[in-house]
Tab-separated table of N, CA, C and O in Angstrom:
chain	number	residue	atom	x	y	z
Q	1	MET	N	154.083	219.748	81.718
Q	1	MET	CA	154.170	218.598	81.300
Q	1	MET	C	153.247	218.083	80.482
Q	1	MET	O	152.068	218.533	79.917
Q	2	PHE	N	153.578	217.258	79.316
Q	2	PHE	CA	153.053	216.667	78.253
Q	2	PHE	C	152.801	215.177	78.242
Q	2	PHE	O	153.745	214.447	78.647
Q	3	LEU	N	151.650	214.804	77.946
Q	3	LEU	CA	151.364	213.445	77.726
Q	3	LEU	C	152.200	213.120	76.384
Q	3	LEU	O	152.327	213.948	75.506
Q	4	ILE	N	152.288	211.932	75.950
Q	4	ILE	CA	153.032	211.400	74.717
Q	4	ILE	C	152.263	212.067	73.434
Q	4	ILE	O	152.838	212.464	72.711
Q	5	SER	N	150.997	211.880	73.545
Q	5	SER	CA	150.228	212.369	72.277
Q	5	SER	C	150.381	213.851	72.360
Q	5	SER	O	150.584	214.406	71.096
Q	6	GLU	N	150.382	214.533	73.397
Q	6	GLU	CA	150.597	216.108	73.179
Q	6	GLU	C	151.799	216.379	72.759
Q	6	GLU	O	152.147	217.406	72.087
Q	7	LEU	N	152.721	215.702	73.353
Q	7	LEU	CA	154.274	216.176	72.917
Q	7	LEU	C	154.331	215.688	71.455
Q	7	LEU	O	154.898	216.717	70.641
Q	8	ALA	N	153.983	214.543	71.016
Q	8	ALA	CA	154.001	214.175	69.486
Q	8	ALA	C	153.551	215.467	68.696
Q	8	ALA	O	153.968	215.930	67.744
Q	9	LYS	N	152.228	215.857	69.138
Q	9	LYS	CA	151.576	216.942	68.349
Q	9	LYS	C	152.338	218.208	68.340
Q	9	LYS	O	152.564	218.959	67.277
Q	10	ARG	N	152.732	218.486	69.472
Q	10	ARG	CA	153.521	219.886	69.572
Q	10	ARG	C	154.823	219.936	68.719
Q	10	ARG	O	155.032	220.883	68.076
Q	11	VAL	N	155.518	218.784	68.654
Q	11	VAL	CA	156.647	218.718	68.051
Q	11	VAL	C	156.464	218.322	66.534
Q	11	VAL	O	157.228	218.655	65.651
Q	12	GLY	N	155.405	217.796	66.090
Q	12	GLY	CA	155.068	217.473	64.759
Q	12	GLY	C	155.619	216.053	64.431
Q	12	GLY	O	155.998	215.903	63.118
Q	13	VAL	N	155.663	215.138	65.235
Q	13	VAL	CA	155.885	213.773	64.855
Q	13	VAL	C	155.130	212.915	65.446
Q	13	VAL	O	154.000	213.187	66.201
Q	14	SER	N	155.065	211.333	65.013
Q	14	SER	CA	154.274	210.423	65.391
Q	14	SER	C	154.544	210.009	66.859
Q	14	SER	O	155.701	210.203	67.421
Q	15	ARG	N	153.669	209.308	67.447
Q	15	ARG	CA	153.721	208.817	68.797
Q	15	ARG	C	155.011	207.898	68.839
Q	15	ARG	O	155.845	207.848	69.763
Q	16	THR	N	154.963	207.027	67.941
Q	16	THR	CA	156.006	206.153	67.707
Q	16	THR	C	157.470	206.751	67.629
Q	16	THR	O	158.415	206.109	68.275
Q	17	THR	N	157.507	207.995	66.969
Q	17	THR	CA	158.928	208.593	67.117
Q	17	THR	C	159.196	209.040	68.399
Q	17	THR	O	160.362	209.088	68.683
Q	18	VAL	N	158.128	209.600	69.075
Q	18	VAL	CA	158.574	209.969	70.496
Q	18	VAL	C	159.131	208.826	71.313
Q	18	VAL	O	160.218	208.956	71.983
Q	19	LEU	N	158.460	207.783	71.162
Q	19	LEU	CA	158.995	206.505	71.895
Q	19	LEU	C	160.169	206.059	71.492
Q	19	LEU	O	161.065	205.624	72.349
Q	20	TYR	N	160.638	206.062	70.320
Q	20	TYR	CA	161.978	205.604	69.617
Q	20	TYR	C	163.138	206.734	70.154
Q	20	TYR	O	163.952	206.094	70.705
Q	21	PHE	N	162.718	207.958	70.062
Q	21	PHE	CA	163.764	209.026	70.741
Q	21	PHE	C	163.847	208.724	72.286
Q	21	PHE	O	165.031	208.876	72.740
Q	22	GLU	N	162.751	208.241	72.964
Q	22	GLU	CA	162.902	208.064	74.481
Q	22	GLU	C	163.828	206.919	74.557
Q	22	GLU	O	164.755	206.756	75.347
Q	23	LYS	N	163.589	205.621	73.743
Q	23	LYS	CA	164.510	204.542	73.789
Q	23	LYS	C	166.062	204.926	73.727
Q	23	LYS	O	166.846	204.214	74.196
Q	24	LEU	N	166.306	205.743	72.633
Q	24	LEU	CA	167.681	206.130	72.350
Q	24	LEU	C	168.159	207.091	73.432
Q	24	LEU	O	169.374	207.355	73.409
Q	25	GLY	N	167.499	207.518	74.173
Q	25	GLY	CA	167.877	208.377	75.516
Q	25	GLY	C	167.910	210.104	75.124
Q	25	GLY	O	168.335	210.752	75.758
Q	26	VAL	N	167.259	210.361	73.986
Q	26	VAL	CA	167.265	211.782	73.459
Q	26	VAL	C	166.345	212.330	74.765
Q	26	VAL	O	166.628	213.600	74.874
Q	27	ILE	N	165.260	211.766	74.978
Q	27	ILE	CA	164.278	212.436	76.012
Q	27	ILE	C	164.136	211.236	76.976
Q	27	ILE	O	164.431	210.163	77.017
Q	28	ARG	N	163.679	211.611	78.057
Q	28	ARG	CA	163.328	210.900	79.121
Q	28	ARG	C	162.136	211.087	80.000
Q	28	ARG	O	161.854	212.165	80.761
Q	29	GLY	N	161.092	210.349	79.479
Q	29	GLY	CA	159.699	210.373	80.024
Q	29	GLY	C	159.632	210.031	81.470
Q	29	GLY	O	160.507	209.072	81.691
Q	30	GLN	N	158.598	210.327	82.104
Q	30	GLN	CA	158.610	209.936	83.403
Q	30	GLN	C	157.222	209.099	83.658
Q	30	GLN	O	156.226	209.550	82.630
Q	31	ARG	N	157.022	208.047	84.241
Q	31	ARG	CA	155.845	207.235	84.407
Q	31	ARG	C	154.997	207.723	85.578
Q	31	ARG	O	155.533	207.923	86.623
Q	32	LEU	N	153.791	208.140	85.143
Q	32	LEU	CA	152.868	208.094	86.506
Q	32	LEU	C	152.287	207.004	86.952
Q	32	LEU	O	152.503	205.911	86.511
Q	33	ASP	N	151.667	207.199	88.104
Q	33	ASP	CA	151.151	206.203	88.792
Q	33	ASP	C	149.994	205.362	87.766
Q	33	ASP	O	149.814	204.091	87.983
Q	34	ASN	N	149.326	205.967	86.995
Q	34	ASN	CA	148.461	205.315	86.171
Q	34	ASN	C	148.989	204.715	84.890
Q	34	ASN	O	148.438	204.188	83.894
Q	35	GLY	N	150.481	204.794	84.865
Q	35	GLY	CA	151.083	204.316	83.598
Q	35	GLY	C	151.639	205.074	82.629
Q	35	GLY	O	152.157	204.791	81.569
Q	36	TYR	N	150.821	206.403	82.527
Q	36	TYR	CA	151.097	207.195	81.442
Q	36	TYR	C	152.360	207.888	81.440
Q	36	TYR	O	152.973	208.029	82.529
Q	37	ARG	N	153.048	208.015	80.348
Q	37	ARG	CA	154.273	208.662	80.316
Q	37	ARG	C	154.151	210.274	80.160
Q	37	ARG	O	152.932	210.593	79.470
Q	38	VAL	N	154.784	211.059	80.810
Q	38	VAL	CA	154.838	212.529	80.741
Q	38	VAL	C	156.223	212.897	80.410
Q	38	VAL	O	157.259	212.649	80.793
Q	39	TYR	N	156.161	214.130	79.607
Q	39	TYR	CA	157.444	214.762	79.317
Q	39	TYR	C	157.467	216.240	79.594
Q	39	TYR	O	156.333	216.826	79.579
Q	40	THR	N	158.718	216.692	79.756
Q	40	THR	CA	158.871	218.033	80.119
Q	40	THR	C	159.124	219.054	79.031
Q	40	THR	O	159.207	218.436	77.709
Q	41	GLU	N	159.023	220.313	79.012
Q	41	GLU	CA	159.354	221.188	78.123
Q	41	GLU	C	160.773	221.116	77.629
Q	41	GLU	O	161.126	221.256	76.459
Q	42	LEU	N	161.638	220.713	78.300
Q	42	LEU	CA	163.264	220.364	78.082
Q	42	LEU	C	162.972	219.066	76.899
Q	42	LEU	O	163.953	219.079	76.082
Q	43	ASP	N	162.226	218.170	77.247
Q	43	ASP	CA	162.151	216.881	76.200
Q	43	ASP	C	161.578	217.531	74.932
Q	43	ASP	O	162.115	217.104	73.884
Q	44	ALA	N	160.689	218.363	74.991
Q	44	ALA	CA	160.250	219.027	73.657
Q	44	ALA	C	161.281	219.784	72.827
Q	44	ALA	O	161.432	219.661	71.770
Q	45	GLN	N	162.123	220.426	73.680
Q	45	GLN	CA	163.058	221.192	73.214
Q	45	GLN	C	164.049	220.279	72.343
Q	45	GLN	O	164.728	220.607	71.378
Q	46	ARG	N	164.527	219.209	73.346
Q	46	ARG	CA	165.527	218.287	72.771
Q	46	ARG	C	165.173	217.581	71.571
Q	46	ARG	O	165.904	217.408	70.590
Q	47	LEU	N	163.678	217.173	71.390
Q	47	LEU	CA	163.277	216.781	70.213
Q	47	LEU	C	163.264	217.558	68.890
Q	47	LEU	O	163.740	217.290	67.938
Q	48	ILE	N	162.809	218.793	69.125
Q	48	ILE	CA	162.868	219.768	68.314
Q	48	ILE	C	164.316	220.020	67.623
Q	48	ILE	O	164.583	219.998	66.409
Q	49	LEU	N	165.370	220.213	68.555
Q	49	LEU	CA	166.808	220.496	68.157
Q	49	LEU	C	167.271	219.190	67.559
Q	49	LEU	O	167.830	219.265	66.408
Q	50	THR	N	166.932	218.022	67.945
Q	50	THR	CA	167.456	216.779	67.402
Q	50	THR	C	166.918	216.612	65.745
Q	50	THR	O	167.650	216.278	64.834
Q	51	MET	N	165.611	216.948	65.645
Q	51	MET	CA	165.107	217.006	64.231
Q	51	MET	C	165.841	218.032	63.415
Q	51	MET	O	166.051	218.041	62.179
Q	52	GLN	N	165.936	219.177	63.963
Q	52	GLN	CA	166.667	220.324	63.257
Q	52	GLN	C	168.056	219.844	62.791
Q	52	GLN	O	168.572	220.333	61.799
Q	53	LEU	N	168.717	219.439	63.834
Q	53	LEU	CA	170.180	218.831	63.554
Q	53	LEU	C	170.069	217.689	62.390
Q	53	LEU	O	170.962	217.813	61.403
Q	54	GLN	N	169.103	216.810	62.493
Q	54	GLN	CA	169.064	215.969	61.371
Q	54	GLN	C	168.769	216.528	60.074
Q	54	GLN	O	169.366	216.043	59.143
Q	55	ALA	N	167.801	217.510	60.151
Q	55	ALA	CA	167.559	218.353	58.837
Q	55	ALA	C	168.711	218.924	58.239
Q	55	ALA	O	168.964	218.957	57.161
Q	56	GLY	N	169.722	219.339	59.127
Q	56	GLY	CA	170.843	220.034	58.732
Q	56	GLY	C	172.005	218.845	58.209
Q	56	GLY	O	173.029	219.197	57.824
Q	57	GLY	N	171.628	217.557	58.259
Q	57	GLY	CA	172.589	216.774	57.607
Q	57	GLY	C	173.216	215.864	58.878
Q	57	GLY	O	174.145	214.865	58.329
Q	58	LEU	N	173.213	216.009	59.900
Q	58	LEU	CA	173.896	215.223	60.923
Q	58	LEU	C	173.083	213.920	61.212
Q	58	LEU	O	171.852	213.664	61.101
Q	59	SER	N	173.881	212.776	61.398
Q	59	SER	CA	173.343	211.396	61.855
Q	59	SER	C	172.692	211.475	63.103
Q	59	SER	O	172.934	212.474	63.964
Q	60	LEU	N	171.852	210.566	63.487
Q	60	LEU	CA	171.205	210.595	64.746
Q	60	LEU	C	172.337	210.449	65.846
Q	60	LEU	O	172.285	210.903	66.917
Q	61	LYS	N	173.348	209.544	65.542
Q	61	LYS	CA	174.417	209.444	66.402
Q	61	LYS	C	175.074	210.512	66.680
Q	61	LYS	O	175.374	211.064	67.960
Q	62	GLU	N	175.166	211.381	65.593
Q	62	GLU	CA	175.934	212.904	65.883
Q	62	GLU	C	174.966	213.810	66.505
Q	62	GLU	O	175.475	214.533	67.432
Q	63	CYS	N	173.630	213.508	66.406
Q	63	CYS	CA	172.701	214.604	67.130
Q	63	CYS	C	172.725	214.325	68.516
Q	63	CYS	O	172.733	215.185	69.411
Q	64	ILE	N	172.790	213.012	68.971
Q	64	ILE	CA	172.760	212.772	70.469
Q	64	ILE	C	174.232	213.149	70.976
Q	64	ILE	O	174.135	213.858	72.038
Q	65	ALA	N	175.310	213.016	70.276
Q	65	ALA	CA	176.468	213.363	70.773
Q	65	ALA	C	176.481	214.934	70.986
Q	65	ALA	O	177.116	215.509	71.856
Q	66	CYS	N	175.973	215.704	69.869
Q	66	CYS	CA	175.716	217.161	69.886
Q	66	CYS	C	174.944	217.530	71.243
Q	66	CYS	O	175.394	218.460	72.074
Q	67	LEU	N	174.009	216.698	71.388
Q	67	LEU	CA	173.056	217.218	72.628
Q	67	LEU	C	173.670	217.009	74.133
Q	67	LEU	O	173.441	217.650	74.830
Q	68	ASN	N	174.815	215.944	73.882
Q	68	ASN	CA	175.624	215.851	75.276
Q	68	ASN	C	176.851	216.578	75.304
Q	68	ASN	O	177.475	216.255	76.038
Q	69	GLY	N	176.955	217.386	74.340
Q	69	GLY	CA	177.995	218.177	74.202
Q	69	GLY	C	179.487	217.463	74.011
Q	69	GLY	O	180.498	218.005	74.283
Q	70	LYS	N	179.121	216.360	73.130
Q	70	LYS	CA	180.382	215.621	72.910
Q	70	LYS	C	180.802	215.430	71.271
Q	70	LYS	O	181.595	214.643	71.102
Q	71	LEU	N	180.031	216.294	70.683
Q	71	LEU	CA	180.293	216.311	69.045
Q	71	LEU	C	181.671	217.272	68.686
Q	71	LEU	O	181.449	218.392	69.315
Q	72	GLU	N	182.508	216.853	68.051
Q	72	GLU	CA	183.573	217.799	67.686
Q	72	GLU	C	183.154	219.061	66.769
Q	72	GLU	O	182.492	218.727	66.058
Q	73	LYS	N	183.888	220.030	67.154
Q	73	LYS	CA	183.453	221.264	66.575
Q	73	LYS	C	183.793	221.087	64.890
Q	73	LYS	O	183.206	221.582	64.249
Q	74	ASP	N	184.919	220.273	64.628
Q	74	ASP	CA	185.272	220.094	63.176
Q	74	ASP	C	184.113	219.408	62.473
Q	74	ASP	O	183.900	219.870	61.186
Q	75	ILE	N	183.327	218.627	63.089
Q	75	ILE	CA	182.233	217.899	62.494
Q	75	ILE	C	181.267	218.990	62.157
Q	75	ILE	O	180.644	218.962	61.011
Q	76	LEU	N	180.948	219.930	63.063
Q	76	LEU	CA	179.825	220.864	62.966
Q	76	LEU	C	180.233	221.859	61.904
Q	76	LEU	O	179.454	222.193	61.094
Q	77	SER	N	181.455	222.181	61.973
Q	77	SER	CA	182.069	223.178	60.857
Q	77	SER	C	182.053	222.717	59.487
Q	77	SER	O	181.510	223.365	58.520
Q	78	GLU	N	182.433	221.280	59.143
Q	78	GLU	CA	182.401	220.619	58.040
Q	78	GLU	C	180.692	220.677	57.552
Q	78	GLU	O	180.651	220.732	56.498
Q	79	ARG	N	180.029	220.289	58.493
Q	79	ARG	CA	178.422	220.112	58.165
Q	79	ARG	C	177.983	221.446	57.622
Q	79	ARG	O	177.212	221.738	56.724
Q	80	LEU	N	178.548	222.408	58.438
Q	80	LEU	CA	178.143	223.979	58.108
Q	80	LEU	C	178.460	224.530	56.757
Q	80	LEU	O	177.648	225.093	55.984
Q	81	ARG	N	179.682	224.021	56.276
Q	81	ARG	CA	180.225	224.279	55.061
Q	81	ARG	C	179.522	223.687	54.024
Q	81	ARG	O	179.138	224.304	52.927
Q	82	LEU	N	179.178	222.380	54.212
Q	82	LEU	CA	178.369	221.622	53.373
Q	82	LEU	C	176.937	222.177	53.050
Q	82	LEU	O	176.531	222.283	51.979
Q	83	LEU	N	176.347	222.709	54.055
Q	83	LEU	CA	174.892	223.328	54.116
Q	83	LEU	C	175.051	224.663	53.273
Q	83	LEU	O	174.038	224.959	52.525
Q	84	ASP	N	176.062	225.369	53.476
Q	84	ASP	CA	176.259	226.580	52.841
Q	84	ASP	C	176.324	226.274	51.204
Q	84	ASP	O	175.806	226.986	50.405
Q	85	GLU	N	177.033	225.212	50.793
Q	85	GLU	CA	177.071	224.861	49.630
Q	85	GLU	C	175.786	224.388	48.916
Q	85	GLU	O	175.598	224.798	47.808
Q	86	GLU	N	175.150	223.740	49.708
Q	86	GLU	CA	173.758	223.261	49.287
Q	86	GLU	C	172.776	224.490	49.132
Q	86	GLU	O	172.114	224.484	48.155
Q	87	ILE	N	173.037	225.324	49.943
Q	87	ILE	CA	172.218	226.562	49.921
Q	87	ILE	C	172.430	227.537	48.693
Q	87	ILE	O	171.661	227.744	47.854
Q	88	VAL	N	173.749	227.565	48.280
Q	88	VAL	CA	174.096	228.113	46.851
Q	88	VAL	C	173.414	227.555	45.795
Q	88	VAL	O	173.062	227.958	44.908
Q	89	GLN	N	173.636	226.122	45.769
Q	89	GLN	CA	172.973	225.397	44.685
Q	89	GLN	C	171.556	225.412	44.712
Q	89	GLN	O	171.138	225.637	43.428
Q	90	LYS	N	170.869	225.429	45.745
Q	90	LYS	CA	169.395	225.445	45.715
Q	90	LYS	C	169.026	226.922	45.204
Q	90	LYS	O	168.171	227.185	44.484
Q	91	GLN	N	169.881	227.911	45.584
Q	91	GLN	CA	169.330	229.411	45.185
Q	91	GLN	C	169.624	229.488	43.602
Q	91	GLN	O	168.696	230.048	42.987
Q	92	LYS	N	170.720	228.773	43.088
Q	92	LYS	CA	170.815	228.846	41.680
Q	92	LYS	C	169.538	228.096	40.944
Q	92	LYS	O	169.132	228.625	39.994
Q	93	ALA	N	169.417	226.957	41.361
Q	93	ALA	CA	168.298	226.055	40.871
Q	93	ALA	C	166.855	227.013	40.897
Q	93	ALA	O	166.159	227.103	40.116
Q	94	ARG	N	166.788	227.755	42.074
Q	94	ARG	CA	165.536	228.569	42.122
Q	94	ARG	C	165.489	229.755	41.049
Q	94	ARG	O	164.356	229.757	40.524
Q	95	ASN	N	166.518	230.349	40.864
Q	95	ASN	CA	166.808	231.432	39.809
Q	95	ASN	C	166.371	230.888	38.609
Q	95	ASN	O	165.682	231.511	37.740
Q	96	TYR	N	166.898	229.556	38.181
Q	96	TYR	CA	166.678	228.883	36.835
Q	96	TYR	C	165.217	228.661	36.696
Q	96	TYR	O	164.537	228.976	35.731
Q	97	PHE	N	164.379	228.151	37.900
Q	97	PHE	CA	162.992	227.927	37.879
Q	97	PHE	C	162.321	229.239	37.565
Q	97	PHE	O	161.297	229.413	36.792
Q	98	LEU	N	162.713	230.272	38.363
Q	98	LEU	CA	161.963	231.702	38.135
Q	98	LEU	C	162.308	231.976	36.605
Q	98	LEU	O	161.255	232.739	36.022
Q	99	VAL	N	163.256	231.996	36.054
Q	99	VAL	CA	163.636	232.441	34.576
Q	99	VAL	C	162.646	231.516	33.750
Q	99	VAL	O	161.990	232.031	32.618
Q	100	TYR	N	162.588	230.196	33.988
Q	100	TYR	CA	161.829	229.408	33.222
Q	100	TYR	C	160.294	229.683	33.255
Q	100	TYR	O	159.589	229.729	32.246
Q	101	TRP	N	159.956	229.793	34.431
Q	101	TRP	CA	158.463	230.258	34.688
Q	101	TRP	C	158.225	231.559	34.088
Q	101	TRP	O	157.187	231.531	33.350
Q	102	GLY	N	158.943	232.586	34.113
Q	102	GLY	CA	158.920	233.677	33.140
Q	102	GLY	C	158.755	233.425	31.970
Q	102	GLY	O	157.715	234.028	31.232
Q	103	LYS	N	159.635	232.641	31.243
Q	103	LYS	CA	159.374	232.272	29.834
Q	103	LYS	C	158.198	231.594	29.580
Q	103	LYS	O	157.669	231.792	28.483
Q	104	VAL	N	157.770	230.689	30.400
Q	104	VAL	CA	156.380	229.991	30.191
Q	104	VAL	C	155.367	230.912	30.263
Q	104	VAL	O	154.334	230.761	29.452
Q	105	LEU	N	155.353	231.880	31.067
Q	105	LEU	CA	154.114	232.672	31.216
Q	105	LEU	C	154.091	233.718	30.071
Q	105	LEU	O	153.076	234.008	29.503
Q	106	ILE	N	155.316	233.947	29.464
Q	106	ILE	CA	155.337	234.974	28.230
Q	106	ILE	C	154.829	234.132	27.059
Q	106	ILE	O	154.052	234.644	26.394
Q	107	VAL	N	155.365	232.972	26.880
Q	107	VAL	CA	154.782	232.091	25.821
Q	107	VAL	C	153.436	231.917	25.921
Q	107	VAL	O	152.649	231.917	24.891
Q	108	THR	N	152.776	231.614	27.057
Q	108	THR	CA	151.375	231.380	27.549
Q	108	THR	C	150.646	232.656	26.979
Q	108	THR	O	149.634	232.479	26.326
Q	109	PHE	N	151.077	233.787	27.464
Q	109	PHE	CA	150.464	235.070	27.069
Q	109	PHE	C	150.465	235.502	25.694
Q	109	PHE	O	149.257	235.804	24.982
Q	110	MET	N	151.503	234.946	25.110
Q	110	MET	CA	151.622	235.342	23.557
Q	110	MET	C	150.633	234.582	22.722
Q	110	MET	O	150.282	234.819	21.654
Q	111	ARG	N	150.395	233.173	23.286
Q	111	ARG	CA	149.413	232.340	22.317
Q	111	ARG	C	148.143	232.747	22.574
Q	111	ARG	O	147.273	232.346	21.753
Q	112	ASN	N	147.752	233.415	23.692
Q	112	ASN	CA	146.330	233.785	23.941
Q	112	ASN	C	146.134	235.034	23.180
Q	112	ASN	O	145.767	235.658	22.657
């Protein structure tokens, strides 16, 4: 069991973000007699998965549907295709940076 601050630290988000995801139903904290909220390992996993799905380009609504097993496979397939395209573009950009960096190093070396 995690207190809200412990869960936020473990997952790498703010306390406010944890409360927001709880409000949306992504996680379900339990209240102790002293009023503190506690969360389970499952809550931590759901938060992490939600953030990874968002990083992959899904909307929060789509993330919640995915967590609940209600997101159509076509949406995930299309997002995966788009991610693959983005990866190819990023790899090309990285290669251009490496080439440019190499040229800068050579020019800098030649000037000294």
